[in-house]
mmCIF file of C-alpha atoms and ligand atoms in Angstrom:
data_model
loop_
_atom_site.group_PDB
_atom_site.id
_atom_site.type_symbol
_atom_site.label_atom_id
_atom_site.label_comp_id
_atom_site.label_asym_id
_atom_site.label_seq_id
_atom_site.Cartn_x
_atom_site.Cartn_y
_atom_site.Cartn_z
ATOM 1 C CA UNK A 35 17.581 8.313 -34.635
ATOM 2 C CA UNK A 36 19.126 10.946 -32.623
ATOM 3 C CA UNK A 37 21.907 10.448 -30.136
ATOM 4 C CA UNK A 38 18.954 10.838 -27.144
ATOM 5 C CA UNK A 39 17.208 8.367 -28.260
ATOM 6 C CA UNK A 40 19.967 6.397 -27.696
ATOM 7 C CA UNK A 41 21.161 7.287 -23.989
ATOM 8 C CA UNK A 42 18.865 6.184 -21.623
ATOM 9 C CA UNK A 43 16.660 7.135 -18.735
ATOM 10 C CA UNK A 44 15.531 10.328 -21.535
ATOM 11 C CA UNK A 45 11.663 9.110 -21.544
ATOM 12 C CA UNK A 46 12.100 9.362 -17.447
ATOM 13 C CA UNK A 47 13.745 12.655 -17.687
ATOM 14 C CA UNK A 48 11.800 14.191 -20.334
ATOM 15 C CA UNK A 49 8.624 13.240 -18.152
ATOM 16 C CA UNK A 50 9.958 15.091 -15.139
ATOM 17 C CA UNK A 51 10.529 18.494 -17.689
ATOM 18 C CA UNK A 52 7.196 18.022 -17.995
ATOM 19 C CA UNK A 53 7.367 17.006 -21.600
ATOM 20 C CA UNK A 54 6.331 14.649 -24.364
ATOM 21 C CA UNK A 55 8.831 12.461 -25.822
ATOM 22 C CA UNK A 56 8.076 10.853 -29.159
ATOM 23 C CA UNK A 57 10.436 8.941 -30.167
ATOM 24 C CA UNK A 58 10.584 7.880 -34.236
ATOM 25 C CA UNK A 59 7.214 10.348 -35.047
ATOM 26 C CA UNK A 60 7.229 11.003 -38.474
ATOM 27 C CA UNK A 61 7.473 14.587 -39.537
ATOM 28 C CA UNK A 62 4.789 13.939 -42.620
ATOM 29 C CA UNK A 63 1.912 14.266 -39.773
ATOM 30 C CA UNK A 64 3.771 18.023 -38.833
ATOM 31 C CA UNK A 65 3.397 19.637 -41.594
ATOM 32 C CA UNK A 66 1.865 21.515 -44.809
ATOM 33 C CA UNK A 67 2.691 19.486 -47.368
ATOM 34 C CA UNK A 68 2.544 15.988 -45.836
ATOM 35 C CA UNK A 69 6.271 14.803 -46.642
ATOM 36 C CA UNK A 70 8.527 14.174 -43.879
ATOM 37 C CA UNK A 71 10.914 10.926 -42.445
ATOM 38 C CA UNK A 72 11.266 10.312 -38.812
ATOM 39 C CA UNK A 73 12.259 12.614 -36.409
ATOM 40 C CA UNK A 74 12.416 12.623 -32.298
ATOM 41 C CA UNK A 75 10.284 15.097 -31.399
ATOM 42 C CA UNK A 76 9.956 16.859 -28.148
ATOM 43 C CA UNK A 77 6.468 18.963 -27.453
ATOM 44 C CA UNK A 78 6.487 20.899 -24.475
ATOM 45 C CA UNK A 79 3.874 22.684 -22.543
ATOM 46 C CA UNK A 80 5.706 25.239 -19.896
ATOM 47 C CA UNK A 81 8.226 27.508 -22.096
ATOM 48 C CA UNK A 82 9.501 27.992 -18.272
ATOM 49 C CA UNK A 83 11.263 24.724 -18.587
ATOM 50 C CA UNK A 84 12.450 25.876 -21.266
ATOM 51 C CA UNK A 85 16.529 26.802 -19.857
ATOM 52 C CA UNK A 86 16.796 23.552 -18.168
ATOM 53 C CA UNK A 87 15.556 21.137 -21.167
ATOM 54 C CA UNK A 88 17.378 22.995 -23.706
ATOM 55 C CA UNK A 89 20.572 22.768 -21.591
ATOM 56 C CA UNK A 90 20.266 19.475 -20.132
ATOM 57 C CA UNK A 91 20.061 18.812 -24.291
ATOM 58 C CA UNK A 92 23.484 20.989 -24.443
ATOM 59 C CA UNK A 93 25.487 18.709 -21.894
ATOM 60 C CA UNK A 94 24.358 15.352 -23.703
ATOM 61 C CA UNK A 95 25.907 17.508 -26.674
ATOM 62 C CA UNK A 96 22.325 16.748 -28.547
ATOM 63 C CA UNK A 97 21.625 19.375 -31.647
ATOM 64 C CA UNK A 98 17.747 20.058 -31.710
ATOM 65 C CA UNK A 99 15.721 21.924 -34.099
ATOM 66 C CA UNK A 100 13.185 24.201 -33.109
ATOM 67 C CA UNK A 101 9.293 23.274 -36.111
ATOM 68 C CA UNK A 102 6.415 25.309 -35.490
ATOM 69 C CA UNK A 103 3.251 24.713 -37.615
ATOM 70 C CA UNK A 104 5.776 23.693 -40.075
ATOM 71 C CA UNK A 105 3.101 25.026 -42.788
ATOM 72 C CA UNK A 106 6.198 26.599 -44.506
ATOM 73 C CA UNK A 107 8.633 23.304 -44.121
ATOM 74 C CA UNK A 108 10.572 20.439 -46.012
ATOM 75 C CA UNK A 109 12.067 17.501 -44.103
ATOM 76 C CA UNK A 110 13.477 14.803 -46.265
ATOM 77 C CA UNK A 111 12.545 11.127 -46.108
ATOM 78 C CA UNK A 112 14.668 9.783 -44.706
ATOM 79 C CA UNK A 113 13.869 12.227 -41.352
ATOM 80 C CA UNK A 114 15.662 14.097 -38.946
ATOM 81 C CA UNK A 115 19.212 13.261 -36.520
ATOM 82 C CA UNK A 116 18.130 16.247 -35.083
ATOM 83 C CA UNK A 117 15.320 16.680 -32.139
ATOM 84 C CA UNK A 118 12.487 18.151 -33.492
ATOM 85 C CA UNK A 119 11.445 20.267 -30.564
ATOM 86 C CA UNK A 120 7.851 21.884 -30.168
ATOM 87 C CA UNK A 121 6.481 24.153 -27.930
ATOM 88 C CA UNK A 122 2.468 23.815 -27.391
ATOM 89 C CA UNK A 123 -0.163 26.232 -27.950
ATOM 90 C CA UNK A 124 -0.376 27.539 -24.501
ATOM 91 C CA UNK A 125 -4.093 27.936 -23.149
ATOM 92 C CA UNK A 126 -4.553 31.674 -21.950
ATOM 93 C CA UNK A 127 -4.045 33.213 -25.310
ATOM 94 C CA UNK A 128 -4.280 36.837 -26.684
ATOM 95 C CA UNK A 129 -3.732 39.544 -23.549
ATOM 96 C CA UNK A 130 -5.080 43.152 -25.163
ATOM 97 C CA UNK A 131 -4.241 46.297 -23.353
ATOM 98 C CA UNK A 132 -5.737 49.650 -25.593
ATOM 99 C CA UNK A 133 -4.174 49.133 -29.218
ATOM 100 C CA UNK A 134 -1.388 46.340 -28.297
ATOM 101 C CA UNK A 135 -1.971 43.032 -27.849
ATOM 102 C CA UNK A 136 0.318 39.951 -26.491
ATOM 103 C CA UNK A 137 0.147 37.411 -28.221
ATOM 104 C CA UNK A 138 2.535 33.639 -27.293
ATOM 105 C CA UNK A 139 4.549 32.618 -30.171
ATOM 106 C CA UNK A 140 2.627 29.892 -30.243
ATOM 107 C CA UNK A 141 -0.806 31.168 -31.431
ATOM 108 C CA UNK A 142 -1.998 30.370 -34.638
ATOM 109 C CA UNK A 143 -2.190 33.145 -36.857
ATOM 110 C CA UNK A 144 -5.054 33.989 -39.010
ATOM 111 C CA UNK A 145 -6.905 32.997 -34.960
ATOM 112 C CA UNK A 146 -4.913 36.038 -34.047
ATOM 113 C CA UNK A 147 -6.466 38.552 -36.673
ATOM 114 C CA UNK A 148 -9.635 37.697 -36.278
ATOM 115 C CA UNK A 149 -9.035 38.060 -32.371
ATOM 116 C CA UNK A 150 -8.202 41.654 -32.756
ATOM 117 C CA UNK A 151 -10.661 42.409 -35.393
ATOM 118 C CA UNK A 152 -13.193 41.332 -32.399
ATOM 119 C CA UNK A 153 -11.593 44.167 -31.110
ATOM 120 C CA UNK A 154 -11.098 46.462 -33.651
ATOM 121 C CA UNK A 155 -7.173 46.071 -34.032
ATOM 122 C CA UNK A 156 -6.421 46.128 -37.816
ATOM 123 C CA UNK A 157 -3.095 45.569 -40.227
ATOM 124 C CA UNK A 158 -2.910 42.093 -40.392
ATOM 125 C CA UNK A 159 -5.486 42.042 -43.228
ATOM 126 C CA UNK A 160 -4.220 40.770 -45.454
ATOM 127 C CA UNK A 161 -2.360 37.613 -43.463
ATOM 128 C CA UNK A 162 -5.813 36.240 -42.986
ATOM 129 C CA UNK A 163 -4.877 32.821 -45.435
ATOM 130 C CA UNK A 164 -1.704 32.217 -44.223
ATOM 131 C CA UNK A 165 -1.309 29.211 -42.452
ATOM 132 C CA UNK A 166 1.280 28.538 -39.008
ATOM 133 C CA UNK A 167 2.028 29.464 -36.227
ATOM 134 C CA UNK A 168 2.992 33.531 -35.002
ATOM 135 C CA UNK A 169 6.016 32.972 -33.540
ATOM 136 C CA UNK A 170 7.214 31.243 -36.543
ATOM 137 C CA UNK A 171 5.796 33.749 -39.373
ATOM 138 C CA UNK A 172 8.232 36.653 -37.563
ATOM 139 C CA UNK A 173 11.212 34.324 -38.241
ATOM 140 C CA UNK A 174 10.041 34.498 -41.637
ATOM 141 C CA UNK A 175 8.672 37.852 -41.671
ATOM 142 C CA UNK A 176 5.764 36.452 -43.007
ATOM 143 C CA UNK A 177 3.502 38.942 -45.628
ATOM 144 C CA UNK A 178 1.138 38.966 -48.575
ATOM 145 C CA UNK A 179 -1.186 41.398 -49.718
ATOM 146 C CA UNK A 180 0.837 44.688 -48.402
ATOM 147 C CA UNK A 181 0.898 43.616 -44.866
ATOM 148 C CA UNK A 182 4.090 42.288 -43.303
ATOM 149 C CA UNK A 183 4.146 41.170 -39.802
ATOM 150 C CA UNK A 184 6.754 42.915 -38.777
ATOM 151 C CA UNK A 185 5.274 45.791 -39.400
ATOM 152 C CA UNK A 186 3.377 45.900 -36.264
ATOM 153 C CA UNK A 187 6.152 44.656 -34.266
ATOM 154 C CA UNK A 188 7.107 46.838 -30.883
ATOM 155 C CA UNK A 189 8.695 44.221 -28.511
ATOM 156 C CA UNK A 190 9.361 39.774 -28.499
ATOM 157 C CA UNK A 191 10.204 37.931 -25.814
ATOM 158 C CA UNK A 192 12.481 35.598 -27.086
ATOM 159 C CA UNK A 193 14.518 32.656 -25.797
ATOM 160 C CA UNK A 194 18.142 33.534 -27.056
ATOM 161 C CA UNK A 195 19.742 29.809 -27.209
ATOM 162 C CA UNK A 196 23.391 31.545 -27.189
ATOM 163 C CA UNK A 197 22.955 32.633 -23.201
ATOM 164 C CA UNK A 198 20.347 30.854 -22.294
ATOM 165 C CA UNK A 199 18.293 33.722 -21.141
ATOM 166 C CA UNK A 200 15.112 35.803 -21.919
ATOM 167 C CA UNK A 201 15.353 38.322 -23.386
ATOM 168 C CA UNK A 202 12.812 41.239 -24.332
ATOM 169 C CA UNK A 203 14.027 42.628 -27.885
ATOM 170 C CA UNK A 204 12.561 46.214 -28.968
ATOM 171 C CA UNK A 205 11.758 46.999 -32.937
ATOM 172 C CA UNK A 206 14.870 48.305 -33.059
ATOM 173 C CA UNK A 207 16.975 45.801 -32.253
ATOM 174 C CA UNK A 208 15.484 43.195 -34.773
ATOM 175 C CA UNK A 209 15.652 43.528 -38.366
ATOM 176 C CA UNK A 210 12.849 42.826 -40.604
ATOM 177 C CA UNK A 211 13.238 42.017 -44.451
ATOM 178 C CA UNK A 212 11.711 40.047 -46.991
ATOM 179 C CA UNK A 213 10.717 36.542 -45.627
ATOM 180 C CA UNK A 214 13.578 36.911 -43.027
ATOM 181 C CA UNK A 215 14.493 38.314 -39.863
ATOM 182 C CA UNK A 216 17.650 38.983 -37.760
ATOM 183 C CA UNK A 217 16.379 36.348 -35.100
ATOM 184 C CA UNK A 218 19.106 33.599 -35.248
ATOM 185 C CA UNK A 219 18.251 29.968 -35.518
ATOM 186 C CA UNK A 220 18.113 28.790 -32.694
ATOM 187 C CA UNK A 221 16.303 32.072 -30.767
ATOM 188 C CA UNK A 222 12.978 30.887 -29.663
ATOM 189 C CA UNK A 223 10.724 33.515 -29.316
ATOM 190 C CA UNK A 224 8.229 33.566 -27.077
ATOM 191 C CA UNK A 225 5.449 36.107 -26.799
ATOM 192 C CA UNK A 226 5.477 38.864 -29.167
ATOM 193 C CA UNK A 227 3.784 42.208 -28.109
ATOM 194 C CA UNK A 228 1.838 43.999 -31.251
ATOM 195 C CA UNK A 229 0.671 46.961 -31.513
ATOM 196 C CA UNK A 230 -2.537 47.603 -34.588
ATOM 197 C CA UNK A 231 -3.947 50.122 -35.973
ATOM 198 C CA UNK A 232 -7.826 50.995 -34.157
ATOM 199 C CA UNK A 233 -10.531 50.277 -37.252
ATOM 200 C CA UNK A 234 -14.546 49.510 -37.490
ATOM 201 C CA UNK A 235 -14.646 45.099 -37.363
ATOM 202 C CA UNK A 236 -17.027 45.683 -40.283
ATOM 203 C CA UNK A 237 -14.069 47.300 -42.305
ATOM 204 C CA UNK A 238 -11.432 44.846 -40.749
ATOM 205 C CA UNK A 239 -14.027 42.568 -41.963
ATOM 206 C CA UNK A 240 -14.305 43.137 -45.385
ATOM 207 C CA UNK A 241 -10.312 43.677 -45.694
ATOM 208 C CA UNK A 242 -10.036 40.392 -44.483
ATOM 209 C CA UNK A 243 -13.144 38.991 -46.978
ATOM 210 C CA UNK A 244 -10.883 40.626 -50.021
ATOM 211 C CA UNK A 245 -8.218 39.066 -48.741
ATOM 212 C CA UNK A 246 -9.326 35.500 -48.592
ATOM 213 C CA UNK A 247 -11.314 36.047 -52.207
ATOM 214 C CA UNK A 248 -8.201 36.786 -53.733
ATOM 215 C CA UNK A 249 -6.123 34.012 -52.611
ATOM 216 C CA UNK A 250 -8.725 31.896 -53.061
ATOM 217 C CA UNK A 251 -9.353 32.806 -56.646
ATOM 218 C CA UNK A 252 -5.218 32.725 -57.530
ATOM 219 C CA UNK A 253 -3.865 30.108 -54.644
ATOM 220 C CA UNK A 254 -4.350 26.270 -53.871
ATOM 221 C CA UNK A 255 -5.434 26.320 -50.606
ATOM 222 C CA UNK A 256 -7.182 23.137 -50.300
ATOM 223 C CA UNK A 257 -4.087 21.078 -51.336
ATOM 224 C CA UNK A 258 -1.621 19.979 -49.335
ATOM 225 C CA UNK A 259 1.540 22.615 -50.125
ATOM 226 C CA UNK A 260 4.098 24.604 -48.288
ATOM 227 C CA UNK A 261 2.574 27.890 -49.780
ATOM 228 C CA UNK A 262 5.499 30.133 -52.002
ATOM 229 C CA UNK A 263 8.205 26.401 -52.385
ATOM 230 C CA UNK A 264 11.010 29.944 -53.998
ATOM 231 C CA UNK A 265 11.340 33.728 -53.077
ATOM 232 C CA UNK A 266 10.782 36.322 -55.642
ATOM 233 C CA UNK A 267 13.298 38.585 -56.845
ATOM 234 C CA UNK A 268 13.625 42.089 -56.547
ATOM 235 C CA UNK A 269 11.072 43.405 -58.744
ATOM 236 C CA UNK A 270 9.869 39.941 -60.777
ATOM 237 C CA UNK A 271 7.383 37.572 -59.658
ATOM 238 C CA UNK A 272 8.858 33.955 -59.912
ATOM 239 C CA UNK A 273 4.739 32.351 -60.239
ATOM 240 C CA UNK A 274 4.811 33.927 -63.180
ATOM 241 C CA UNK A 275 7.869 32.938 -64.869
ATOM 242 C CA UNK A 276 7.158 29.627 -64.094
ATOM 243 C CA UNK A 277 3.958 29.879 -65.469
ATOM 244 C CA UNK A 278 5.587 31.618 -68.434
ATOM 245 C CA UNK A 279 7.699 28.805 -68.868
ATOM 246 C CA UNK A 280 5.324 26.502 -69.150
ATOM 247 C CA UNK A 281 5.479 24.308 -66.109
ATOM 248 C CA UNK A 282 2.292 24.646 -64.770
ATOM 249 C CA UNK A 283 1.568 21.135 -64.149
ATOM 250 C CA UNK A 284 4.362 19.816 -64.365
ATOM 251 C CA UNK A 285 4.072 15.582 -62.215
ATOM 252 C CA UNK A 286 7.109 14.134 -60.456
ATOM 253 C CA UNK A 287 6.322 11.327 -58.726
ATOM 254 C CA UNK A 288 3.413 12.482 -56.295
ATOM 255 C CA UNK A 289 4.226 16.047 -56.707
ATOM 256 C CA UNK A 290 2.801 18.645 -59.047
ATOM 257 C CA UNK A 291 3.184 22.065 -59.804
ATOM 258 C CA UNK A 292 -0.173 24.057 -58.741
ATOM 259 C CA UNK A 293 -1.984 24.612 -62.026
ATOM 260 C CA UNK A 294 -3.659 27.757 -59.857
ATOM 261 C CA UNK A 295 0.051 29.309 -58.343
ATOM 262 C CA UNK A 296 3.335 28.301 -60.554
ATOM 263 C CA UNK A 297 5.435 29.117 -57.875
ATOM 264 C CA UNK A 298 3.452 26.514 -55.721
ATOM 265 C CA UNK A 299 4.254 22.869 -55.807
ATOM 266 C CA UNK A 300 1.385 20.398 -54.069
ATOM 267 C CA UNK A 301 1.469 17.528 -52.921
ATOM 268 C CA UNK A 302 -1.889 15.345 -54.806
ATOM 269 C CA UNK A 303 -0.903 11.874 -55.298
ATOM 270 C CA UNK A 304 1.064 10.905 -52.001
ATOM 271 C CA UNK A 305 4.471 12.664 -52.404
ATOM 272 C CA UNK A 306 7.858 12.334 -51.192
ATOM 273 C CA UNK A 307 10.352 15.110 -50.371
ATOM 274 C CA UNK A 308 12.685 13.314 -53.032
ATOM 275 C CA UNK A 309 9.432 13.882 -55.739
ATOM 276 C CA UNK A 310 9.385 17.505 -54.351
ATOM 277 C CA UNK A 311 13.435 18.232 -54.355
ATOM 278 C CA UNK A 312 13.729 16.977 -58.081
ATOM 279 C CA UNK A 313 11.002 19.336 -58.636
ATOM 280 C CA UNK A 314 12.216 22.186 -57.515
ATOM 281 C CA UNK A 315 15.082 21.332 -59.241
ATOM 282 C CA UNK A 316 14.031 21.874 -62.335
ATOM 283 C CA UNK A 317 11.997 24.726 -61.591
ATOM 284 C CA UNK A 318 15.533 26.320 -60.614
ATOM 285 C CA UNK A 319 16.849 25.135 -63.812
ATOM 286 C CA UNK A 320 14.309 26.504 -66.930
ATOM 287 C CA UNK A 321 14.366 29.775 -64.435
ATOM 288 C CA UNK A 322 17.504 30.482 -64.578
ATOM 289 C CA UNK A 323 17.729 28.928 -68.785
ATOM 290 C CA UNK A 324 15.010 30.745 -69.336
ATOM 291 C CA UNK A 325 15.570 34.136 -67.598
ATOM 292 C CA UNK A 326 18.960 33.888 -66.048
ATOM 293 C CA UNK A 327 17.566 34.099 -62.590
ATOM 294 C CA UNK A 328 19.010 32.112 -59.668
ATOM 295 C CA UNK A 329 16.308 31.337 -57.297
ATOM 296 C CA UNK A 330 16.102 31.263 -54.050
ATOM 297 C CA UNK A 331 13.873 28.831 -51.459
ATOM 298 C CA UNK A 332 11.066 30.501 -49.217
ATOM 299 C CA UNK A 333 10.314 27.450 -47.513
ATOM 300 C CA UNK A 334 12.750 26.158 -45.207
ATOM 301 C CA UNK A 335 14.749 22.806 -45.357
ATOM 302 C CA UNK A 336 15.374 20.353 -43.321
ATOM 303 C CA UNK A 337 18.442 18.380 -43.813
ATOM 304 C CA UNK A 338 20.683 16.675 -41.616
HETATM 305 N N1 EPU B 547 1.221 34.857 -61.968
HETATM 306 C C1 EPU B 547 1.250 34.457 -63.119
HETATM 307 N N2 EPU B 547 1.362 33.200 -63.232
HETATM 308 C C2 EPU B 547 1.204 32.093 -61.312
HETATM 309 C C3 EPU B 547 1.476 33.056 -60.466
HETATM 310 C C4 EPU B 547 1.499 34.716 -60.549
HETATM 311 O O1 EPU B 547 0.967 35.032 -63.965
HETATM 312 O O2 EPU B 547 1.210 30.894 -61.505
HETATM 313 C C5 EPU B 547 1.566 36.545 -61.972
HETATM 314 C C6 EPU B 547 -0.103 36.914 -61.172
HETATM 315 O O3 EPU B 547 -0.792 36.904 -62.243
HETATM 316 C C7 EPU B 547 0.355 38.403 -60.537
HETATM 317 C C8 EPU B 547 1.711 38.478 -60.897
HETATM 318 O O4 EPU B 547 2.179 37.009 -61.147
HETATM 319 O O5 EPU B 547 0.574 38.965 -62.312
HETATM 320 C C9 EPU B 547 1.963 38.041 -58.836
HETATM 321 O O6 EPU B 547 1.295 37.047 -58.467
HETATM 322 P P1 EPU B 547 0.571 36.482 -57.016
HETATM 323 O O7 EPU B 547 -0.425 38.475 -56.763
HETATM 324 O O8 EPU B 547 -0.463 35.831 -56.683
HETATM 325 O O9 EPU B 547 1.911 36.890 -55.881
HETATM 326 P P2 EPU B 547 3.114 36.703 -55.596
HETATM 327 O O10 EPU B 547 4.296 37.032 -55.821
HETATM 328 O O11 EPU B 547 3.434 35.297 -56.893
HETATM 329 C C10 EPU B 547 3.665 37.086 -53.304
HETATM 330 C C11 EPU B 547 3.713 35.998 -52.506
HETATM 331 C C12 EPU B 547 2.855 34.790 -51.860
HETATM 332 C C13 EPU B 547 1.534 36.047 -51.116
HETATM 333 C C14 EPU B 547 0.765 36.871 -52.296
HETATM 334 C C15 EPU B 547 -0.270 37.715 -52.038
HETATM 335 C C16 EPU B 547 6.235 35.479 -52.218
HETATM 336 C C17 EPU B 547 6.901 34.059 -52.812
HETATM 337 N N3 EPU B 547 4.595 35.265 -52.375
HETATM 338 O O12 EPU B 547 3.273 35.379 -54.789
HETATM 339 O O13 EPU B 547 3.291 34.518 -50.294
HETATM 340 O O14 EPU B 547 0.773 35.252 -51.004
HETATM 341 O O15 EPU B 547 2.101 37.535 -52.954
HETATM 342 O O16 EPU B 547 0.596 38.838 -51.699
HETATM 343 O O17 EPU B 547 6.985 36.499 -51.605
HETATM 344 C C18 EPU B 547 3.697 32.881 -49.531
HETATM 345 O O18 EPU B 547 4.511 33.705 -48.448
HETATM 346 O O19 EPU B 547 4.240 31.595 -49.110
HETATM 347 C C19 EPU B 547 3.301 32.946 -50.053
HETATM 348 C C20 EPU B 547 2.715 32.300 -51.094
#
């Protein structure tokens, strides 16, 4: 339980901010892995109320973490002491202006790729099967099949936790690296302006189909997972190393190393976060012993 839940009048106050208050929400329902204990969840629709909401939390000394689409997140079974904050999807959607598009951070990434395609804007085809929100993709600089979202970003509207203000950052103000960006953990991305190359719809669709096919053939897309669990070390493939060690199909409790892609851990039999963590440790030890390589988590782990 968070320190906020212990304070009186919280529900009324949060309702006054236009936020939903869901104490003790099981985060397993909000993560693609389907694991994770309870957290006190605040869901906000109107991000213009963010400054007052965060000021309210700050004054009460309540730490918070931002919950996006939950598709690259591993939450411990004991749950979270911090408050989980979620921005609900805005109804107004995408705003197009020539080869530029303004996208709310809470928009679904796959939907965004297809909405842009319909207006003959490409450049994001590789991201088609990547689950989650546009904001989450930006924070992680999500990438696949030669596309990284950071490459098409022109500007980002961000609420900066440090200053408590909304700022507009240009491409040159943000560093995008492999599965990493220079945004701080208390930066809340609000919307992003993308600049996309113009291409015929049919051509974009062809590339989208190709990426979908490749993904379907090489990744367990119909099972509960958080995507690749470890990063690739420079010029190495973690999936290939785990595969060569013969670890596909290894099971701990309800968690299994996917037979389709060895860098995916799937929740096949009602796994707990502890099962997944044990399997990650096993992989880490075996890869270190077998290849002398220390793996780095790609999945974001919420520990207390
Ligand atoms: N491979 C194996 N066995 C496996 C998995 C892969 O031998 O079980 C081999 C493949 O045959 C290939 C090589 O390893 O020769 C690379 O595999 P793949 O093309 O599947 O790419 P990857 O490096 O394993 C990366 C990203 C994926 C992204 C794909 C496609 C990381 C950690 N992973 O995977 O991203 O979808 O490329 O571009 O960067 C994610 O971020 O969650 C993710 C899944």
